[in-house]
Amino acid sequence: MKILSPVGNEESLKAAIFNGADEIYLGINSFNARNNVNCFNLDNLKQAVDFAHIFNIKVNLAINILFSNDEIQDALNLIIDCFNLGVDSFIIQDLGLISLVYKYYPQIEIHASTQMGIHNLEGVNFLKQFNIKRVVLSRETPLNEVKRIKKACNIEIEYFVHGALCVSFSGNCYLSSYLFNASGNRGKCKQLCRLPYSFEFDGKSLKKGYLLSAKDFNMIEKLAELKNAGVDVLKIEGRARRPYYVGETTKQYYNALNNLKVNENNLKLAFNREFTEGYLNGNGNIISPYNNHTGIFIGKITKVNYGKKFNEIYFESKEKLYPKSTFKIFNKTKEKNTITAFDLKQINTNTYYLTTTQKLNVNDSLHLIIDYNKETELLNIAKKREIILNIEAIENKPIKAKFKIKDKNYEVVGPICEKAKNSPITQIELQKNFYKSDLFNAKLNVTKLDDIFMPKQQLNEFRRKVFDEIYNIIVKSYERNIQKIKITNNYKIKKFEDFQIIENLNEKLTHKNIIYSPSEYNENEILKLKQLCEKENKVLYLDTPNFMLEKDIKLLENIINNTKVNIIANNYHALSFNTNIIIGAGLNVYNNYTASVYNKPVICAESNISTKTNYPFMTLRHCPFKNLLKANCYNCPYKKGFYYKMENGKILKLKRKKLSTCTFYLTD
């Protein structure tokens, strides 16, 4: 399995490469899902790509948002620019853009972004028509489904193993869009899941806290299971994270894959909101009491001397701590302060002292979130690419350096070697000279060395010439020169607009088209409603879940086959059903190019993401009742009337769809 590390800047790039990454992924300052962080531009992207390729690291560029009709030409042009300068593959969400790249540039490697919400074999099968090389499965995909996909498909599987876990199903979070007109599918997520909420029923609060804040992934103990399931690439989340996080997580996963010692505390120190294995085996125990980095608990405050300007803090800890480190102070799970201890002193074996202007209390907990010494040490790690140079230095002939790159032989010729009058150049002196490189570790094999002399300046120039040539050969081997094309699309979107959504059979039917969105899928009720619609000269459409595993798909397929009901497809798996299909809001149709791929009527084909169809703001695969109330399936408390309430009073109703398992939704 390969390690795929996140890169947000030059320092993170080096941290990833020097600590064991096989591949990196990054974004560019337009058209990526991390719109709120510093990304690369075309100028420094070239430098990053070249640097990665020197170390034989694959570069994946995320172009993983949805595009309007006015933007898609620019997006395609950007892909061509980046492909020409050496980017190896592109992580794409927009189906219209995928179809264009496949049609006009089949030589470009496409990876299906996790934002596409692919989580089952049927979704992967749909993407086969576009020659997708790799699919980044949604974070909710369990191990059994990974095995099912790998057994049936010759496709690379990329799986999230570490980092932030979105509480909402990939690509179907519209809460930021609904409340702030800032779509997560446009790279503008407001992180509303990290806010405090109250979980309520009938006006009574049952739980308060960061109730939608997910823990962080940590699969380092599950790598054997992932390998056996067929995972090819281990993805570490975190393009917005600090370089230390990138380097440390990469290092620990490299150690795990190579049977070296893993330091779990260092993973916690890099970043954690507590850890979880997520949905790997279906448990979904993911909600954290924290909304930000908690670091490592190191001890409690034992004594405070309050002063006029500074307060003296004493605490007990068995950890070895250093000045300039940063701590968070908690009262139980409530974060109080963050302090950097410039004057940290060790009083005795387990007692430390620091001063701060902040008011802290005895029994407050200290969590180490930045270890200055560890960060400095890790970020100072540097590596070089090994290259074997065959040196030939014959009297009265040019000095030569021969080497091999990608199974091709190359030769660089230098100045004429003069006969030595006194001390000739030795092999040790040559090796010492060629050691002077920031990028290359040259292993010299001196095939012929006469008693020759060469001025130091000439030898230095020859060394630089050799390394420059090696650099250019490597970099240019990745460059291409394909031409841009002008695209057009005259496809007219067939909008599906005149409809009514109902949730039970008792609702009055007022529109021509009826969308039935039940809490549970009962064949008899669907058939009964279908007959009623036919009697009243109306057309029934069954709203299908956007998340379904193998058993769910079989259950729903039987219902559809037996009732002959039309459906609303909210994920790619629903396109496999043999019935009349309307493209639902969950498939995120954002432009004519995507609509033309389906060539079916579309809901929510607008200039921006909308929830006008009552499509859920969030899709939750964890059970709120298990996570928040410690309930179980045998005594499920779910009924209509539960909701999450924001601090501003905004209510998000909780709804459920049930097949073999439950999926929950937050709606208006």
XYZ file of C-alpha atoms in Angstrom:
668
model
C 0.000 0.000 0.000
C 1.107 3.542 -0.752
C 0.986 6.568 1.537
C -0.720 9.654 0.100
C 0.088 12.773 2.115
C -1.555 16.222 2.069
C 0.432 19.275 1.025
C -0.644 22.881 1.552
C 2.667 24.701 1.179
C 6.353 24.205 0.454
C 7.223 23.266 4.043
C 4.490 20.619 4.129
C 5.729 19.317 0.785
C 9.172 18.655 2.226
C 7.734 17.235 5.450
C 5.688 14.719 3.457
C 8.485 13.662 1.116
C 11.233 13.478 3.740
C 9.090 11.357 6.073
C 8.011 8.610 3.722
C 5.165 9.684 1.421
C 4.799 7.751 -1.838
C 2.410 10.318 -3.279
C 1.202 13.807 -2.421
C -2.006 15.678 -3.166
C -2.408 19.421 -3.272
C -4.692 22.163 -4.521
C -4.344 25.242 -6.656
C -5.657 28.678 -5.701
C -8.705 28.329 -7.919
C -11.090 25.417 -8.187
C -10.334 23.301 -5.121
C -12.263 22.230 -2.041
C -9.943 24.042 0.389
C -10.842 27.534 -0.785
C -10.148 29.038 2.630
C -6.474 28.043 2.899
C -3.320 29.032 1.087
C -2.804 26.885 -1.980
C -0.381 26.773 -4.860
C -0.546 28.854 -8.032
C 0.734 27.891 -11.468
C 4.163 29.372 -10.744
C 4.981 27.679 -7.454
C 3.002 24.572 -8.411
C 5.657 23.917 -11.048
C 8.357 24.114 -8.380
C 6.437 21.743 -6.095
C 5.794 19.240 -8.885
C 9.437 19.272 -9.947
C 10.649 18.842 -6.371
C 8.336 15.868 -5.847
C 9.422 14.242 -9.086
C 13.093 14.544 -8.151
C 12.225 12.152 -5.315
C 10.024 9.975 -7.546
C 6.858 11.097 -5.740
C 3.549 11.071 -7.623
C 1.645 14.386 -7.660
C -2.173 14.390 -7.490
C -3.936 17.724 -8.005
C -7.376 18.253 -6.460
C -9.836 20.021 -8.771
C -12.641 18.760 -6.575
C -15.520 21.224 -6.674
C -18.591 21.653 -8.861
C -18.438 24.011 -11.832
C -20.951 26.311 -13.463
C -21.345 26.453 -17.237
C -19.267 29.643 -17.285
C -16.384 28.041 -15.388
C -15.972 24.636 -16.934
C -13.886 25.819 -19.901
C -11.472 27.492 -17.464
C -11.376 24.344 -15.344
C -10.511 22.228 -18.375
C -7.823 24.716 -19.434
C -6.356 24.628 -15.937
C -6.114 20.851 -16.070
C -4.253 21.071 -19.386
C -1.843 23.681 -17.996
C -1.117 21.557 -14.942
C -0.846 18.326 -16.922
C 1.659 19.956 -19.277
C 3.879 21.083 -16.414
C 3.969 17.565 -15.002
C 1.026 16.865 -12.673
C 0.442 13.098 -12.677
C -3.283 12.834 -11.946
C -6.365 14.896 -11.132
C -8.884 14.370 -8.339
C -12.230 15.523 -9.752
C -15.774 15.744 -8.378
C -17.748 17.298 -11.235
C -19.105 14.555 -13.503
C -19.393 16.944 -16.441
C -15.706 17.825 -16.173
C -14.788 14.144 -15.851
C -16.703 13.362 -19.039
C -14.912 16.159 -20.926
C -11.444 15.088 -19.789
C -12.211 11.498 -20.748
C -13.628 12.506 -24.144
C -10.923 14.928 -25.269
C -7.878 13.935 -23.213
C -8.031 10.181 -22.508
C -4.308 10.186 -21.648
C -4.994 12.188 -18.467
C -5.362 10.097 -15.321
C -8.587 10.812 -13.417
C -9.325 9.969 -9.789
C -12.933 10.134 -8.581
C -13.028 12.513 -5.610
C -14.551 11.458 -2.308
C -16.968 14.359 -2.916
C -18.671 12.166 -5.525
C -19.927 10.026 -2.649
C -18.828 6.685 -4.108
C -19.302 4.025 -1.437
C -20.452 0.851 -3.173
C -19.802 -1.387 -6.162
C -22.702 0.038 -8.157
C -21.250 3.545 -7.935
C -17.854 2.307 -9.085
C -19.454 0.419 -11.973
C -21.127 3.612 -13.163
C -17.745 5.363 -13.319
C -16.145 2.626 -15.419
C -17.393 4.298 -18.604
C -15.006 7.222 -17.943
C -11.898 5.067 -17.492
C -11.415 6.239 -13.907
C -8.031 5.004 -12.661
C -8.713 5.401 -8.952
C -11.712 6.002 -6.731
C -11.423 7.870 -3.442
C -14.115 6.122 -1.447
C -16.303 8.128 0.888
C -15.260 8.042 4.521
C -18.430 6.122 5.380
C -17.532 3.068 3.277
C -17.240 -0.058 5.472
C -14.634 -2.760 4.991
C -17.061 -5.306 3.527
C -17.974 -2.943 0.713
C -14.295 -2.269 -0.001
C -13.786 -6.020 -0.430
C -16.836 -6.256 -2.677
C -15.568 -3.466 -4.930
C -12.042 -4.817 -5.170
C -13.213 -8.339 -5.942
C -15.329 -7.165 -8.868
C -13.348 -4.225 -10.280
C -9.856 -3.609 -11.558
C -9.604 -0.139 -10.072
C -7.310 1.475 -7.515
C -8.949 2.117 -4.151
C -7.914 5.121 -2.101
C -9.120 5.110 1.498
C -8.996 7.787 4.188
C -6.997 6.488 7.151
C -6.121 9.572 9.171
C -7.337 13.088 9.837
C -10.588 15.000 9.945
C -13.837 13.114 9.496
C -16.762 15.058 8.038
C -19.893 14.294 10.010
C -21.969 14.581 6.831
C -21.837 12.153 3.932
C -19.301 13.250 1.326
C -20.590 15.754 -1.226
C -24.044 16.020 0.329
C -23.515 18.659 3.021
C -25.509 21.772 2.177
C -25.752 23.437 5.593
C -23.215 26.179 4.820
C -24.975 26.777 1.521
C -28.384 26.986 3.152
C -27.411 29.311 6.000
C -24.646 31.408 4.406
C -24.849 30.774 0.646
C -21.371 29.234 0.969
C -21.407 25.800 -0.617
C -19.045 23.118 0.607
C -19.163 21.743 -2.929
C -17.653 25.049 -4.023
C -14.844 24.972 -1.457
C -16.554 27.363 0.969
C -17.512 25.119 3.898
C -18.113 27.142 7.077
C -17.356 24.211 9.422
C -20.796 24.545 11.023
C -20.477 20.987 12.307
C -17.860 22.272 14.790
C -20.329 24.618 16.511
C -22.188 23.816 19.755
C -25.699 22.364 19.463
C -28.495 21.193 21.687
C -30.191 17.862 20.903
C -33.849 18.250 21.794
C -37.282 16.684 21.740
C -40.498 18.581 22.344
C -38.608 21.624 23.641
C -36.535 19.633 26.140
C -32.749 19.515 25.781
C -31.388 15.970 26.014
C -27.719 16.760 25.345
C -25.584 19.848 24.764
C -22.119 20.300 23.319
C -20.293 19.808 20.050
C -22.851 17.256 18.959
C -21.940 17.254 15.265
C -18.176 17.471 15.777
C -16.608 14.239 14.576
C -13.490 12.655 16.005
C -10.434 12.263 13.819
C -9.640 9.135 11.837
C -6.806 6.913 13.050
C -6.514 3.590 11.222
C -2.894 2.848 12.015
C -3.804 -0.390 13.789
C -6.054 -1.491 10.921
C -3.566 -1.471 8.052
C -3.477 -5.263 7.754
C -7.277 -5.355 7.412
C -7.210 -2.600 4.816
C -4.528 -4.399 2.827
C -6.458 -7.664 2.896
C -9.587 -5.823 1.756
C -7.743 -4.496 -1.293
C -6.960 -0.887 -0.409
C -4.153 0.432 -2.618
C -3.573 3.928 -1.254
C -3.742 5.190 2.335
C -4.954 8.782 2.330
C -4.009 11.186 5.101
C -6.392 14.147 5.337
C -5.059 17.615 6.091
C -4.081 20.064 3.348
C -4.914 22.863 5.781
C -2.819 21.375 8.576
C 0.593 22.502 9.803
C 3.774 20.996 8.309
C 4.513 19.105 11.537
C 1.188 17.290 11.269
C 1.958 16.285 7.686
C 5.436 15.045 8.531
C 4.525 13.238 11.748
C 1.488 11.397 10.422
C 3.366 10.418 7.280
C 6.277 9.163 9.377
C 4.117 7.050 11.683
C 2.221 5.405 8.810
C 5.526 4.762 7.049
C 6.794 3.127 10.234
C 3.662 1.004 10.526
C 3.920 -0.228 6.935
C 7.601 -1.045 7.378
C 7.285 -2.825 10.742
C 9.019 -0.017 12.611
C 7.976 1.380 15.982
C 4.855 3.565 15.915
C 4.531 6.417 18.403
C 0.816 6.844 19.103
C 1.446 9.880 21.304
C 3.112 11.667 18.409
C -0.013 11.087 16.306
C -2.098 12.636 19.075
C 0.331 15.520 19.325
C 0.144 16.165 15.578
C -3.632 16.713 15.817
C -6.601 14.971 17.366
C -10.128 15.562 18.552
C -9.924 12.029 19.981
C -9.515 9.188 17.508
C -11.951 6.816 15.830
C -11.914 4.051 13.240
C -15.076 5.614 11.858
C -17.270 3.285 9.848
C -14.590 0.729 9.000
C -16.551 -2.038 10.675
C -19.868 -0.230 10.727
C -19.956 1.033 14.320
C -19.966 4.788 13.601
C -18.878 5.853 17.101
C -17.632 9.197 15.854
C -18.877 12.167 17.907
C -16.257 13.991 19.982
C -16.764 16.283 22.982
C -14.177 18.570 21.366
C -14.252 20.742 18.265
C -10.507 21.355 17.969
C -7.060 19.943 18.682
C -6.761 18.429 22.182
C -3.160 17.217 22.037
C -1.886 14.994 24.858
C -3.029 15.192 28.473
C 0.122 15.756 30.531
C -1.121 16.617 34.008
C -3.117 18.905 36.267
C -2.338 22.231 37.865
C -1.420 21.708 41.527
C -0.712 25.274 42.622
C -1.321 28.844 41.421
C 0.300 32.000 42.797
C -1.666 34.966 41.477
C 0.315 38.160 40.850
C -0.448 41.678 39.626
C 0.770 40.981 36.084
C 1.835 37.353 35.972
C 0.506 34.222 37.599
C 2.850 31.412 38.638
C 1.572 28.008 37.595
C 2.825 24.699 39.023
C 1.802 21.343 37.609
C 2.757 17.678 37.822
C 3.701 15.680 34.734
C 5.719 12.570 33.912
C 6.313 13.844 30.372
C 9.604 15.427 29.365
C 8.676 19.004 28.469
C 10.604 21.870 26.900
C 10.370 25.686 26.780
C 8.555 27.278 23.816
C 6.020 24.437 23.822
C 2.301 25.253 23.686
C -0.423 23.997 26.007
C -4.212 24.051 26.066
C -5.960 24.356 29.387
C -9.228 22.490 29.952
C -11.807 22.416 32.695
C -13.151 18.914 32.065
C -13.956 19.040 28.318
C -14.319 22.823 28.166
C -11.362 24.602 26.590
C -10.289 27.639 28.635
C -6.982 28.978 27.319
C -3.962 28.357 25.128
C -0.512 29.354 26.364
C 3.027 29.126 24.999
C 5.475 28.479 27.850
C 8.600 30.445 26.982
C 9.853 30.269 30.585
C 8.938 26.653 31.352
C 11.185 25.226 34.074
C 11.466 21.782 35.611
C 11.513 22.150 39.416
C 12.062 18.465 40.188
C 11.437 15.084 38.567
C 7.706 15.561 37.941
C 7.030 19.212 38.802
C 7.081 22.078 36.285
C 6.676 25.823 36.599
C 5.607 28.537 34.137
C 4.176 32.036 34.217
C 1.209 33.439 32.336
C -1.050 36.468 32.325
C -4.070 34.181 32.012
C -6.117 33.138 35.001
C -5.885 29.405 35.570
C -7.086 27.281 38.457
C -5.952 24.327 40.521
C -7.127 21.026 38.939
C -7.328 22.524 35.463
C -5.967 20.004 32.948
C -2.968 20.748 30.756
C -2.766 19.303 27.253
C 0.423 19.566 25.221
C -0.472 20.635 21.666
C 2.923 21.761 20.321
C 6.199 20.198 21.416
C 8.757 22.743 20.250
C 11.694 20.322 20.309
C 9.884 17.563 18.421
C 8.642 19.956 15.768
C 12.058 21.503 15.280
C 13.691 18.091 14.998
C 11.175 16.679 12.532
C 11.050 19.743 10.301
C 14.832 19.819 10.077
C 14.920 16.345 8.540
C 16.166 16.450 4.958
C 16.807 13.722 2.425
C 18.518 13.476 -0.923
C 17.838 11.351 -3.965
C 20.492 8.742 -4.503
C 22.144 8.681 -7.900
C 24.989 6.458 -9.086
C 27.623 8.320 -11.094
C 30.253 6.493 -13.098
C 33.209 8.878 -13.310
C 35.899 8.595 -15.950
C 38.934 10.904 -15.625
C 41.608 10.145 -18.244
C 44.642 12.316 -18.868
C 44.216 14.759 -21.793
C 40.549 13.790 -22.216
C 37.330 15.415 -20.933
C 36.144 14.218 -17.540
C 32.880 12.279 -17.909
C 29.978 11.398 -15.636
C 27.661 8.606 -16.763
C 24.355 7.772 -15.086
C 21.004 6.108 -15.658
C 17.508 7.608 -15.220
C 14.349 5.622 -15.959
C 16.441 2.900 -17.621
C 18.047 5.364 -20.032
C 21.786 6.062 -20.111
C 23.125 9.616 -20.049
C 26.559 11.219 -20.137
C 27.820 14.649 -19.122
C 31.188 15.816 -20.451
C 33.396 18.282 -18.592
C 36.767 20.010 -19.047
C 39.993 18.333 -20.162
C 41.885 16.462 -17.451
C 45.453 17.764 -17.103
C 48.410 15.629 -16.057
C 49.152 16.195 -12.377
C 52.520 17.778 -11.623
C 52.329 17.230 -7.873
C 49.401 15.685 -5.951
C 46.796 14.127 -8.284
C 43.066 14.165 -7.507
C 42.043 11.193 -5.389
C 38.787 9.245 -5.402
C 38.055 10.546 -1.901
C 38.430 14.148 -3.095
C 36.037 13.506 -5.980
C 33.466 11.944 -3.662
C 33.782 14.848 -1.239
C 33.248 17.351 -4.037
C 30.159 15.584 -5.372
C 28.678 15.428 -1.901
C 27.899 19.140 -2.241
C 24.260 19.001 -3.378
C 20.967 19.844 -1.692
C 19.011 17.338 -3.775
C 21.277 14.468 -4.766
C 23.352 11.968 -2.855
C 25.868 10.901 -5.471
C 27.435 7.471 -5.121
C 30.605 7.662 -7.192
C 31.885 4.670 -9.071
C 35.245 5.836 -10.456
C 35.800 3.538 -13.426
C 39.025 5.216 -14.545
C 41.172 7.733 -12.682
C 44.577 8.726 -14.044
C 47.021 10.918 -12.177
C 45.270 14.078 -13.226
C 44.802 17.629 -11.994
C 41.789 19.910 -12.379
C 41.388 23.394 -10.904
C 38.867 23.436 -8.075
C 36.701 25.979 -9.882
C 36.463 23.744 -12.965
C 35.624 20.687 -10.880
C 32.901 22.631 -9.057
C 31.449 23.820 -12.367
C 31.474 20.246 -13.674
C 29.683 19.011 -10.557
C 27.018 21.697 -10.935
C 26.659 20.859 -14.619
C 26.144 17.173 -13.805
C 23.506 17.835 -11.154
C 21.741 20.449 -13.306
C 21.575 17.942 -16.145
C 20.194 15.229 -13.875
C 17.589 17.664 -12.530
C 16.502 18.776 -15.999
C 16.324 15.225 -17.349
C 14.076 14.126 -14.484
C 11.822 17.188 -14.638
C 11.424 17.214 -18.411
C 10.549 13.515 -18.452
C 7.239 14.453 -16.807
C 6.397 17.454 -18.977
C 3.937 17.271 -21.891
C 2.655 19.547 -24.578
C -0.993 18.911 -25.340
C -3.188 21.616 -26.837
C -6.288 23.218 -25.389
C -9.605 22.937 -27.165
C -12.714 25.083 -27.185
C -15.722 23.191 -25.866
C -19.389 23.822 -26.537
C -22.534 22.303 -25.139
C -25.960 23.106 -26.507
C -27.680 20.531 -24.335
C -30.903 21.844 -22.833
C -31.447 20.678 -19.284
C -34.746 18.918 -18.766
C -35.881 20.344 -15.457
C -38.176 18.339 -13.219
C -40.013 21.056 -11.312
C -43.729 20.509 -10.767
C -43.737 18.079 -7.857
C -44.834 17.578 -4.279
C -42.819 15.725 -1.636
C -44.787 13.649 0.850
C -43.597 11.515 3.755
C -46.701 9.457 4.523
C -49.842 8.186 2.861
C -52.150 10.526 4.757
C -50.982 13.695 3.031
C -53.230 15.310 0.435
C -51.911 15.006 -3.119
C -51.844 18.450 -4.731
C -49.373 18.208 -7.650
C -49.098 16.247 -10.864
C -45.848 14.561 -9.770
C -45.612 13.037 -6.304
C -42.265 12.230 -4.674
C -42.646 9.761 -1.831
C -39.850 10.083 0.737
C -40.687 7.547 3.454
C -38.924 6.870 6.725
C -39.144 3.132 6.007
C -39.491 1.458 2.622
C -42.603 -0.709 2.754
C -43.542 -2.417 -0.506
C -47.256 -2.605 0.271
C -47.454 1.093 1.150
C -45.576 2.075 -1.994
C -47.891 -0.046 -4.126
C -50.939 1.406 -2.395
C -49.740 4.976 -2.999
C -48.900 4.176 -6.609
C -52.423 2.920 -7.210
C -53.861 6.030 -5.562
C -51.730 8.273 -7.793
C -52.849 6.403 -10.908
C -56.455 6.759 -9.822
C -56.023 10.544 -9.443
C -54.062 10.826 -12.720
C -50.788 11.586 -10.942
C -47.302 10.088 -11.287
C -45.450 8.614 -8.306
C -41.680 8.750 -7.819
C -39.915 6.984 -4.968
C -37.149 9.042 -3.357
C -34.108 6.786 -2.925
C -31.449 7.155 -0.204
C -28.141 8.721 -1.168
C -26.325 6.065 0.871
C -26.920 2.354 0.321
C -24.821 -0.732 0.896
C -25.202 -4.079 -0.873
C -28.055 -5.350 1.278
C -29.929 -2.039 0.986
C -29.591 -2.058 -2.794
C -30.993 -5.575 -3.043
C -33.922 -4.712 -0.784
C -34.809 -1.601 -2.757
C -34.244 -3.322 -6.091
C -36.825 -5.966 -5.162
C -39.327 -3.287 -4.153
C -38.794 -1.355 -7.398
C -39.068 -4.483 -9.541
C -42.239 -5.600 -7.769
C -43.988 -2.216 -7.770
C -42.663 -0.833 -11.095
C -42.373 2.531 -9.370
C -40.395 5.447 -10.845
C -37.522 6.742 -8.729
C -35.504 9.819 -7.817
C -31.791 8.910 -7.963
C -29.676 10.680 -5.341
C -26.466 8.712 -5.857
C -24.843 6.807 -8.704
C -25.921 3.426 -7.343
C -29.580 4.256 -8.027
C -28.819 4.575 -11.743
C -28.454 0.789 -11.822
C -32.169 0.244 -11.128
C -34.314 -0.857 -14.066
C -37.016 1.787 -13.998
C -37.814 5.351 -15.052
C -35.299 7.647 -13.306
C -35.231 11.339 -12.403
C -31.841 12.762 -11.403
C -32.177 13.988 -7.823
C -30.514 16.782 -5.882
C -28.050 14.380 -4.271
C -26.249 13.920 -7.592
C -25.266 17.601 -7.621
C -26.040 18.570 -11.204
C -24.399 21.977 -11.542
C -23.915 22.441 -15.284
C -25.192 21.365 -18.694
C -22.258 19.025 -19.232
C -23.180 16.937 -16.204
C -26.849 16.952 -17.181
C -25.977 15.752 -20.683
C -24.174 12.709 -19.242
C -27.423 11.566 -17.630
C -29.748 12.778 -20.399
C -32.664 12.575 -17.972
C -34.879 15.110 -16.210
C -33.030 16.799 -13.362
C -33.996 18.254 -9.992
C -31.975 21.230 -8.760
C -30.129 22.007 -11.998
C -29.511 25.622 -11.041
C -26.691 28.157 -11.044
C -25.940 27.422 -7.404
C -26.493 24.642 -4.899
C -30.014 24.895 -3.576
C -32.197 23.074 -1.121
C -35.487 24.227 -2.579
C -36.565 20.607 -2.984
C -36.429 19.944 0.778
C -33.317 17.906 0.152
C -31.496 17.376 3.484
C -28.831 19.807 4.651
C -26.793 16.933 6.050
C -26.730 13.163 5.693
C -25.559 11.357 8.832
C -24.391 7.754 8.756
C -23.751 7.607 12.491
C -26.670 7.052 14.860
C -27.306 10.197 16.931
C -29.122 8.142 19.556
C -26.197 5.770 20.065
C -23.612 8.546 20.043
C -25.456 11.091 22.168
C -27.926 9.126 24.298
C -26.180 5.723 24.514
C -29.273 4.049 23.033
C -29.286 0.794 21.056
C -31.112 -0.677 18.069
C -33.204 -3.030 20.208
C -34.855 -0.139 21.972
C -34.596 2.571 19.320
C -36.028 5.880 20.580
C -36.401 7.429 17.120
C -39.682 9.104 16.285
C -40.660 12.298 14.570
C -39.873 15.376 16.639
C -36.158 15.158 17.474
C -34.012 18.071 16.337
C -30.680 19.850 16.739
C -30.827 23.487 17.823
C -28.072 25.992 17.048
C -27.074 28.719 19.506
C -28.930 31.286 17.377
C -32.133 29.276 17.775
C -32.122 27.744 14.286
C -33.697 24.279 14.351
C -32.504 21.360 12.212
C -35.055 18.564 12.217
C -33.820 14.971 12.404
C -35.320 12.505 9.938
C -34.515 8.899 9.162
C -34.567 6.511 6.229
C -34.347 2.826 7.055
C -33.514 -0.170 4.902
C -31.115 -2.753 6.350
C -29.504 0.098 8.309
C -30.495 3.636 9.204
C -29.375 6.864 7.588
C -30.301 10.131 9.285
C -30.898 13.534 7.738
C -31.032 17.106 9.005
C -33.717 19.188 7.311
C -35.539 22.475 7.692
